Amino acid sequence: MTTEFPPERPIAHVYDAAYAGVPNWDIGRPQRAFVNLVEAGLVRGPVLDVGCGTGELALFLARQGYDVLGIDLSGLAIRQAAEKARWRRVPAHFLIWDALNLRGLKDAGFSFRTVVDSAMFHVLGDSERDRFIDGLAEVIQRGGMYCVFGDARDDETRLYGISPAEIRNRFRDADGWEVVFAVRTVFERRWSRNPAYFVGVRRR
């Protein structure tokens, strides 16, 4: 199922242009970190996949029996994801939606026990990261998990990428968050691979 809402941010057109071809980050399967997450029994449904792109992670999770909603700014990516779901006969759902407006999902009656993020947070600006986290607090159920994967940032003077230190700083205990794991791993792309971090945060 796919439902369309007009994207709010002009950057949607940038991603539409990327998905007119095959972006370097779209490897035709989920990143291994998320496969390990499922194998460890740490995913609980319903699941929200933010920045889902053409849907490989959402489709993988749906095949494991999870109720999954994938959202992305790019209407083209969402249409490709919905087409994959139809041809593969996988019951995943997709929605053109801005991940900076998660409160809107709450207002529409959605809540989730797991939110997965495969390389979305790591491209956000500083204020966008705070806005996204505020929205997460609205849609993640108590005891639910946010699992974020992105390029490793070893220089804290740069914004692009993620680091465990930044995640701990932004997801504060005082605000009801708890970092439960942080591992260094690899971000596989179609023509390259580079260091990455995978971090899990629980909503208390």
XYZ file of N, CA and C in Angstrom:
612
model
N 0.847 -1.187 0.000
C 0.000 0.000 0.000
C 0.876 1.228 0.000
N 0.550 2.201 -0.805
C 1.246 3.478 -0.773
C 0.237 4.607 -0.775
N 0.445 5.584 0.075
C -0.393 6.769 0.129
C 0.495 7.971 -0.082
N 0.038 8.948 -0.829
C 0.888 10.076 -1.166
C 0.445 11.341 -0.441
N 1.405 12.031 0.150
C 1.224 13.352 0.715
C 2.315 14.239 0.137
N 2.039 15.505 -0.138
C 3.082 16.371 -0.701
C 4.242 16.532 0.269
N 5.482 16.243 -0.156
C 6.634 16.457 0.717
C 6.801 17.939 1.020
N 7.262 18.255 2.226
C 7.340 19.640 2.655
C 8.682 20.278 2.342
N 9.729 19.485 2.140
C 11.069 20.060 1.992
C 11.549 19.954 0.546
N 12.141 21.036 0.026
C 12.620 21.017 -1.364
C 13.632 19.919 -1.653
N 14.344 19.432 -0.614
C 15.358 18.397 -0.835
C 14.737 17.116 -1.410
N 13.418 16.989 -1.325
C 12.753 15.819 -1.914
C 13.105 15.683 -3.383
N 13.229 16.803 -4.087
C 13.538 16.755 -5.521
C 14.957 16.241 -5.760
N 15.860 16.500 -4.820
C 17.231 15.990 -4.927
C 17.217 14.465 -4.864
N 16.438 13.925 -3.934
C 16.372 12.476 -3.799
C 15.600 11.836 -4.951
N 14.574 12.524 -5.449
C 13.893 12.010 -6.636
C 14.881 11.860 -7.785
N 15.760 12.851 -7.944
C 16.759 12.785 -9.021
C 17.705 11.609 -8.806
N 18.094 11.363 -7.538
C 18.987 10.238 -7.244
C 18.315 8.905 -7.581
N 17.028 8.783 -7.228
C 16.332 7.521 -7.445
C 15.861 7.335 -8.889
N 16.083 8.358 -9.733
C 15.836 8.159 -11.159
C 16.848 7.169 -11.733
N 17.984 7.032 -11.063
C 18.964 5.995 -11.366
C 19.005 5.021 -10.206
N 20.185 4.475 -9.942
C 20.368 3.598 -8.784
C 21.422 4.236 -7.892
N 21.019 4.832 -6.767
C 21.988 5.501 -5.890
C 23.028 4.521 -5.340
N 24.196 5.044 -5.038
C 25.289 4.227 -4.518
C 24.908 3.513 -3.219
N 24.022 4.132 -2.437
C 23.658 3.548 -1.137
C 22.577 2.464 -1.263
N 21.961 2.310 -2.408
C 20.885 1.330 -2.591
C 21.500 0.026 -3.096
N 21.769 -0.901 -2.167
C 22.517 -2.119 -2.510
C 21.609 -3.321 -2.783
N 20.298 -3.112 -2.786
C 19.382 -4.204 -3.119
C 19.107 -5.166 -1.990
N 19.500 -4.811 -0.787
C 19.258 -5.630 0.404
C 19.516 -4.755 1.620
N 19.064 -5.183 2.802
C 19.331 -4.379 4.000
C 20.798 -4.442 4.401
N 21.263 -3.428 5.097
C 22.592 -3.472 5.685
C 22.652 -4.607 6.708
N 23.809 -5.259 6.780
C 23.960 -6.443 7.640
C 23.634 -6.149 9.109
N 23.864 -4.923 9.547
C 23.593 -4.575 10.946
C 22.134 -4.836 11.310
N 21.215 -4.593 10.380
C 19.795 -4.799 10.673
C 19.419 -6.274 10.635
N 20.087 -7.052 9.794
C 19.877 -8.495 9.805
C 20.301 -9.053 11.158
N 21.448 -8.588 11.658
C 21.920 -9.019 12.979
C 20.934 -8.611 14.074
N 20.335 -7.443 13.924
C 19.373 -6.954 14.919
C 18.180 -7.895 15.012
N 17.675 -8.320 13.868
C 16.551 -9.263 13.843
C 16.971 -10.599 14.445
N 18.148 -11.088 14.048
C 18.619 -12.383 14.552
C 18.822 -12.361 16.060
N 19.122 -11.178 16.610
C 19.301 -11.048 18.058
C 17.975 -10.898 18.797
N 16.871 -10.835 18.071
C 15.557 -10.730 18.696
C 15.241 -9.360 19.258
N 15.870 -8.323 18.723
C 15.705 -6.980 19.276
C 14.685 -6.120 18.536
N 14.044 -6.673 17.519
C 13.015 -5.926 16.786
C 11.643 -6.378 17.259
N 10.788 -5.402 17.572
C 9.399 -5.690 17.930
C 8.492 -4.800 17.084
N 7.388 -5.357 16.637
C 6.473 -4.582 15.814
C 5.416 -3.879 16.642
N 4.788 -2.883 16.036
C 4.982 -2.404 14.679
C 6.290 -1.629 14.525
N 6.792 -1.596 13.269
C 8.083 -0.991 12.961
C 7.890 0.180 11.994
N 8.611 1.265 12.263
C 8.680 2.393 11.348
C 10.087 2.449 10.767
N 10.182 2.498 9.421
C 11.468 2.639 8.727
C 11.531 4.058 8.186
N 12.360 4.910 8.810
C 12.451 6.311 8.394
C 13.505 6.460 7.303
N 13.178 7.225 6.258
C 14.093 7.349 5.134
C 14.280 6.012 4.443
N 13.162 5.342 4.147
C 13.212 3.942 3.706
C 13.729 3.757 2.290
N 13.827 4.833 1.503
C 14.288 4.685 0.124
C 13.394 3.742 -0.658
N 14.000 2.833 -1.417
C 13.213 1.906 -2.236
C 12.754 0.668 -1.468
N 12.927 0.691 -0.148
C 12.212 -0.251 0.697
C 12.873 -1.565 1.058
N 14.166 -1.746 0.751
C 14.759 -3.066 0.998
C 14.719 -3.462 2.474
N 14.988 -2.530 3.383
C 14.948 -2.873 4.809
C 13.517 -3.157 5.252
N 12.574 -2.303 4.871
C 11.170 -2.522 5.239
C 10.653 -3.845 4.699
N 11.012 -4.168 3.458
C 10.568 -5.427 2.858
C 11.178 -6.629 3.580
N 12.446 -6.519 3.946
C 13.097 -7.591 4.715
C 12.366 -7.815 6.037
N 12.059 -6.734 6.747
C 11.386 -6.864 8.039
C 9.981 -7.426 7.880
N 9.287 -6.992 6.842
C 7.934 -7.518 6.608
C 7.982 -9.011 6.312
N 9.009 -9.463 5.585
C 9.146 -10.898 5.308
C 9.390 -11.692 6.589
N 9.931 -11.034 7.614
C 10.147 -11.718 8.904
C 8.888 -11.719 9.761
N 7.806 -11.135 9.239
C 6.531 -11.162 9.946
C 6.179 -9.891 10.692
N 6.991 -8.843 10.576
C 6.710 -7.593 11.270
C 5.733 -6.728 10.477
N 4.913 -5.982 11.196
C 4.051 -4.961 10.598
C 4.921 -3.723 10.403
N 5.156 -3.322 9.151
C 6.145 -2.293 8.836
C 5.537 -1.172 8.003
N 5.862 0.055 8.385
C 5.565 1.234 7.573
C 6.882 1.896 7.209
N 7.126 2.100 5.914
C 8.302 2.815 5.454
C 7.913 4.196 4.976
N 8.677 5.216 5.389
C 8.394 6.587 4.955
C 9.644 7.185 4.315
N 9.424 8.054 3.332
C 10.528 8.741 2.672
C 9.995 10.007 2.027
N 10.881 11.016 1.926
C 10.531 12.258 1.232
C 10.329 12.043 -0.262
N 11.040 11.110 -0.831
C 11.053 10.927 -2.277
C 9.845 10.124 -2.750
N 8.991 10.783 -3.507
C 7.857 10.079 -4.074
C 8.280 8.984 -5.025
N 9.363 9.209 -5.761
C 9.849 8.193 -6.690
C 10.331 6.960 -5.950
N 11.082 7.157 -4.848
C 11.545 6.011 -4.054
C 10.373 5.229 -3.482
N 9.365 5.932 -2.996
C 8.205 5.258 -2.409
C 7.449 4.466 -3.469
N 7.322 5.004 -4.653
C 6.647 4.263 -5.718
C 7.435 2.997 -6.076
N 8.761 3.098 -6.106
C 9.579 1.921 -6.384
C 9.433 0.884 -5.271
N 9.402 1.356 -4.012
C 9.237 0.441 -2.880
C 7.896 -0.281 -2.948
N 6.835 0.459 -3.239
C 5.505 -0.150 -3.320
C 5.435 -1.165 -4.462
N 6.114 -0.872 -5.561
C 6.140 -1.805 -6.689
C 6.884 -3.093 -6.313
N 7.994 -2.952 -5.593
C 8.712 -4.141 -5.123
C 7.807 -4.993 -4.224
N 7.100 -4.323 -3.313
C 6.221 -5.046 -2.395
C 5.145 -5.809 -3.167
N 4.610 -5.179 -4.205
C 3.561 -5.831 -4.991
C 4.108 -7.057 -5.726
N 5.260 -6.892 -6.398
C 5.805 -8.004 -7.180
C 6.323 -9.135 -6.294
N 6.851 -8.777 -5.137
C 7.375 -9.810 -4.243
C 6.295 -10.384 -3.328
N 5.102 -9.796 -3.367
C 3.982 -10.219 -2.509
C 4.347 -10.123 -1.031
N 4.916 -8.979 -0.688
C 5.319 -8.707 0.692
C 4.399 -7.624 1.263
N 3.786 -7.846 2.431
C 2.798 -6.908 2.964
C 3.406 -5.728 3.734
N 4.335 -5.019 3.112
C 4.867 -3.792 3.721
C 4.064 -2.601 3.214
N 4.036 -1.542 4.006
C 3.289 -0.335 3.648
C 4.261 0.832 3.507
N 3.970 1.729 2.568
C 4.868 2.844 2.291
C 4.083 4.140 2.151
N 4.723 5.225 2.596
C 4.064 6.523 2.643
C 5.056 7.622 2.321
N 4.696 8.518 1.421
C 5.518 9.710 1.197
C 5.314 10.622 2.403
N 6.372 10.782 3.190
C 6.225 11.518 4.453
C 7.582 12.054 4.873
N 7.583 13.233 5.467
C 8.801 13.852 5.970
C 9.084 13.328 7.376
N 10.248 12.717 7.568
C 10.608 12.178 8.885
C 10.752 13.270 9.937
N 10.822 14.530 9.530
C 10.849 15.625 10.504
C 9.441 15.983 10.983
N 8.452 15.280 10.492
C 7.072 15.502 10.924
C 6.480 14.219 11.511
N 7.221 13.589 12.415
C 6.711 12.368 13.034
C 5.503 12.646 13.922
N 5.408 13.853 14.425
C 4.227 14.195 15.228
C 2.954 14.039 14.395
N 3.067 14.312 13.092
C 1.922 14.129 12.218
C 1.479 12.675 12.146
N 2.444 11.741 12.213
C 2.075 10.330 12.257
C 1.336 9.996 13.546
N 1.796 10.583 14.640
C 1.100 10.357 15.913
C -0.331 10.874 15.825
N -0.482 12.065 15.249
C -1.821 12.645 15.123
C -2.724 11.790 14.246
N -2.114 11.021 13.331
C -2.885 10.124 12.464
C -3.153 8.773 13.123
N -2.675 8.601 14.383
C -2.973 7.392 15.132
C -1.891 6.328 15.121
N -0.697 6.661 14.606
C 0.385 5.683 14.550
C 1.235 5.715 15.814
N 1.712 4.538 16.227
C 2.769 4.438 17.230
C 3.544 3.165 16.932
N 4.808 3.133 17.391
C 5.703 2.052 16.986
C 6.520 1.566 18.175
N 6.872 0.276 18.135
C 7.740 -0.295 19.161
C 9.196 -0.301 18.712
N 9.429 -0.205 17.396
C 10.792 -0.120 16.866
C 10.800 0.885 15.719
N 11.797 1.761 15.726
C 12.043 2.664 14.597
C 13.441 2.365 14.082
N 13.552 2.049 12.794
C 14.848 1.760 12.186
C 15.222 2.891 11.232
N 16.511 3.167 11.193
C 17.024 4.302 10.412
C 18.330 3.863 9.750
N 18.238 3.574 8.444
C 19.421 3.161 7.699
C 19.920 4.357 6.888
N 20.803 5.149 7.515
C 21.480 6.263 6.847
C 20.564 7.432 6.514
N 19.627 7.757 7.421
C 18.831 8.971 7.269
C 19.321 10.057 8.225
N 19.424 9.717 9.510
C 19.819 10.705 10.523
C 21.167 11.330 10.180
N 22.077 10.548 9.613
C 23.456 11.022 9.438
C 23.590 12.145 8.414
N 22.544 12.418 7.627
C 22.612 13.525 6.662
C 21.886 14.775 7.154
N 21.206 14.694 8.309
C 20.428 15.830 8.801
C 21.318 16.943 9.341
N 20.804 18.168 9.282
C 21.478 19.297 9.903
C 21.307 19.274 11.410
N 21.967 20.177 12.087
C 21.970 20.199 13.549
C 20.563 20.366 14.125
N 19.848 21.405 13.707
C 18.508 21.638 14.244
C 17.536 20.565 13.767
N 17.770 20.017 12.568
C 16.916 18.945 12.064
C 17.046 17.700 12.941
N 18.229 17.436 13.439
C 18.414 16.261 14.309
C 17.603 16.413 15.595
N 17.633 17.608 16.169
C 16.843 17.832 17.384
C 15.350 17.718 17.102
N 14.917 18.252 15.968
C 13.493 18.178 15.607
C 13.069 16.732 15.393
N 13.929 15.961 14.747
C 13.626 14.552 14.520
C 13.490 13.801 15.840
N 14.398 14.047 16.777
C 14.352 13.372 18.070
C 13.089 13.744 18.837
N 12.685 15.002 18.766
C 11.425 15.410 19.408
C 10.259 14.612 18.828
N 10.270 14.410 17.515
C 9.208 13.626 16.890
C 9.251 12.161 17.284
N 10.457 11.615 17.404
C 10.595 10.219 17.843
C 9.911 9.988 19.186
N 10.089 10.937 20.086
C 9.491 10.798 21.412
C 7.972 10.713 21.341
N 7.398 11.236 20.252
C 5.947 11.205 20.087
C 5.442 9.858 19.568
N 6.259 9.154 18.764
C 5.739 7.949 18.092
C 6.285 6.631 18.632
N 7.384 6.671 19.408
C 7.913 5.427 19.976
C 7.228 5.136 21.303
N 6.713 3.924 21.423
C 6.080 3.521 22.667
C 7.121 3.375 23.773
N 6.692 3.496 25.009
C 7.588 3.282 26.148
C 8.204 1.891 26.061
N 9.513 1.818 26.218
C 10.220 0.555 26.074
C 10.622 0.253 24.643
N 10.198 1.111 23.691
C 10.527 0.910 22.285
C 11.944 1.348 21.969
N 12.419 0.956 20.781
C 13.807 1.187 20.394
C 13.901 1.996 19.104
N 14.891 2.891 19.072
C 15.310 3.563 17.842
C 16.701 3.036 17.513
N 16.853 2.467 16.310
C 18.123 1.859 15.908
C 18.630 2.600 14.683
N 19.756 3.322 14.842
C 20.255 4.213 13.800
C 21.604 3.733 13.283
N 21.728 3.735 11.961
C 22.930 3.292 11.263
C 23.390 4.432 10.361
N 24.704 4.734 10.390
C 25.197 5.798 9.526
C 26.708 5.837 9.466
N 27.204 6.629 8.534
C 28.650 6.789 8.393
C 29.279 7.212 9.717
N 30.445 6.647 10.010
C 31.153 6.979 11.248
C 31.733 8.385 11.166
N 31.496 9.155 12.205
C 32.117 10.472 12.323
C 33.104 10.417 13.479
N 34.388 10.469 13.153
C 35.420 10.419 14.184
C 35.883 11.806 14.597
N 35.565 12.814 13.788
C 35.927 14.197 14.091
C 34.667 14.925 14.537
N 34.565 15.219 15.847
C 33.347 15.816 16.388
C 33.159 17.273 15.966
N 34.115 17.852 15.249
C 33.922 19.215 14.727
C 33.100 19.192 13.441
N 32.906 18.003 12.839
C 32.096 17.863 11.636
C 30.699 17.385 12.027
N 29.708 17.726 11.214
C 28.339 17.316 11.506
C 27.952 16.034 10.783
N 28.368 15.896 9.518
C 27.953 14.735 8.741
C 28.386 13.441 9.435
N 27.502 12.423 9.374
C 27.794 11.152 10.015
C 27.234 11.099 11.421
N 27.564 10.031 12.134
C 27.139 9.890 13.527
C 28.286 9.334 14.351
N 28.194 9.522 15.652
C 29.130 8.915 16.596
C 28.361 8.532 17.853
N 28.808 7.526 18.577
C 28.146 7.179 19.840
C 28.105 8.356 20.805
N 29.175 9.168 20.814
C 29.207 10.321 21.729
C 28.082 11.292 21.401
N 27.873 11.557 20.125
C 26.792 12.481 19.755
C 25.432 11.906 20.115
N 25.228 10.628 19.826
C 23.933 10.019 20.131
C 23.653 10.083 21.634
N 24.670 9.824 22.447
C 24.467 9.904 23.905
C 24.167 11.331 24.335
N 24.769 12.305 23.664
C 24.546 13.700 24.005
C 23.141 14.163 23.614
N 22.670 13.697 22.469
C 21.354 14.143 21.993
C 20.211 13.352 22.628
N 20.428 12.066 22.886
C 19.399 11.226 23.502
C 19.724 11.107 24.993
N 19.316 12.101 25.747
C 19.742 12.218 27.146
C 18.881 11.370 28.086
N 19.538 10.837 29.105
C 18.822 10.086 30.143
C 17.714 10.933 30.753
N 18.010 12.207 30.979
C 17.045 13.097 31.621
C 15.782 13.269 30.790
N 15.894 13.033 29.490
C 14.730 13.169 28.605
C 14.028 11.841 28.354
N 14.459 10.803 29.073
C 13.778 9.516 28.963
C 14.349 8.568 27.936
N 15.627 8.759 27.558
C 16.282 7.876 26.584
C 17.425 7.116 27.250
N 17.739 5.955 26.706
C 18.855 5.149 27.208
C 19.553 4.473 26.031
N 20.847 4.742 25.850
C 21.613 4.070 24.808
C 21.915 2.653 25.292
N 21.480 1.652 24.510
C 21.642 0.254 24.946
C 22.724 -0.486 24.180
N 23.079 -0.010 22.995
C 24.240 -0.579 22.308
C 24.794 0.432 21.319
N 26.083 0.323 21.075
C 26.763 1.160 20.079
C 27.928 0.350 19.539
N 27.872 0.018 18.263
C 28.912 -0.828 17.668
C 29.465 -0.164 16.415
N 30.741 -0.371 16.210
C 31.363 0.079 14.971
C 31.218 -1.026 13.930
N 30.821 -0.658 12.733
C 30.541 -1.640 11.705
C 30.948 -1.061 10.345
N 30.323 -1.547 9.284
C 30.676 -1.130 7.926
C 29.413 -0.735 7.169
N 29.479 0.381 6.468
C 28.411 0.829 5.579
C 28.770 0.337 4.180
N 27.987 -0.609 3.683
C 28.227 -1.137 2.342
C 27.458 -0.308 1.316
N 28.163 0.130 0.281
C 27.545 0.796 -0.842
C 27.785 -0.051 -2.094
N 27.183 0.353 -3.189
C 27.309 -0.453 -4.410
C 28.758 -0.534 -4.890
N 29.500 0.582 -4.730
C 30.858 0.616 -5.270
C 31.910 0.917 -4.210
N 31.526 0.893 -2.948
C 32.490 1.196 -1.892
C 31.950 0.690 -0.560
N 32.780 0.779 0.464
C 32.371 0.480 1.836
C 33.239 1.315 2.758
N 32.670 1.726 3.875
C 33.433 2.571 4.791
C 32.935 2.384 6.224
N 33.701 2.848 7.206
C 33.316 2.658 8.609
C 31.971 3.309 8.918
N 31.231 2.668 9.809
C 29.917 3.153 10.212
C 29.702 2.830 11.685
N 28.688 3.456 12.255
C 28.238 3.115 13.609
C 26.789 2.652 13.549
N 26.455 1.739 14.437
C 25.082 1.268 14.612
C 24.767 1.419 16.095
N 23.755 2.228 16.400
C 23.459 2.581 17.788
C 21.975 2.334 18.072
N 21.694 1.723 19.198
C 20.323 1.485 19.624
C 19.987 2.288 20.857
N 18.849 2.962 20.829
C 18.419 3.835 21.924
C 17.019 3.405 22.348
N 16.826 3.201 23.645
C 15.519 2.801 24.155
C 14.785 3.994 24.767
N 13.479 4.054 24.502
C 12.611 5.060 25.113
C 12.084 4.511 26.430
N 12.465 5.144 27.523
C 12.054 4.630 28.836
C 10.660 5.116 29.223
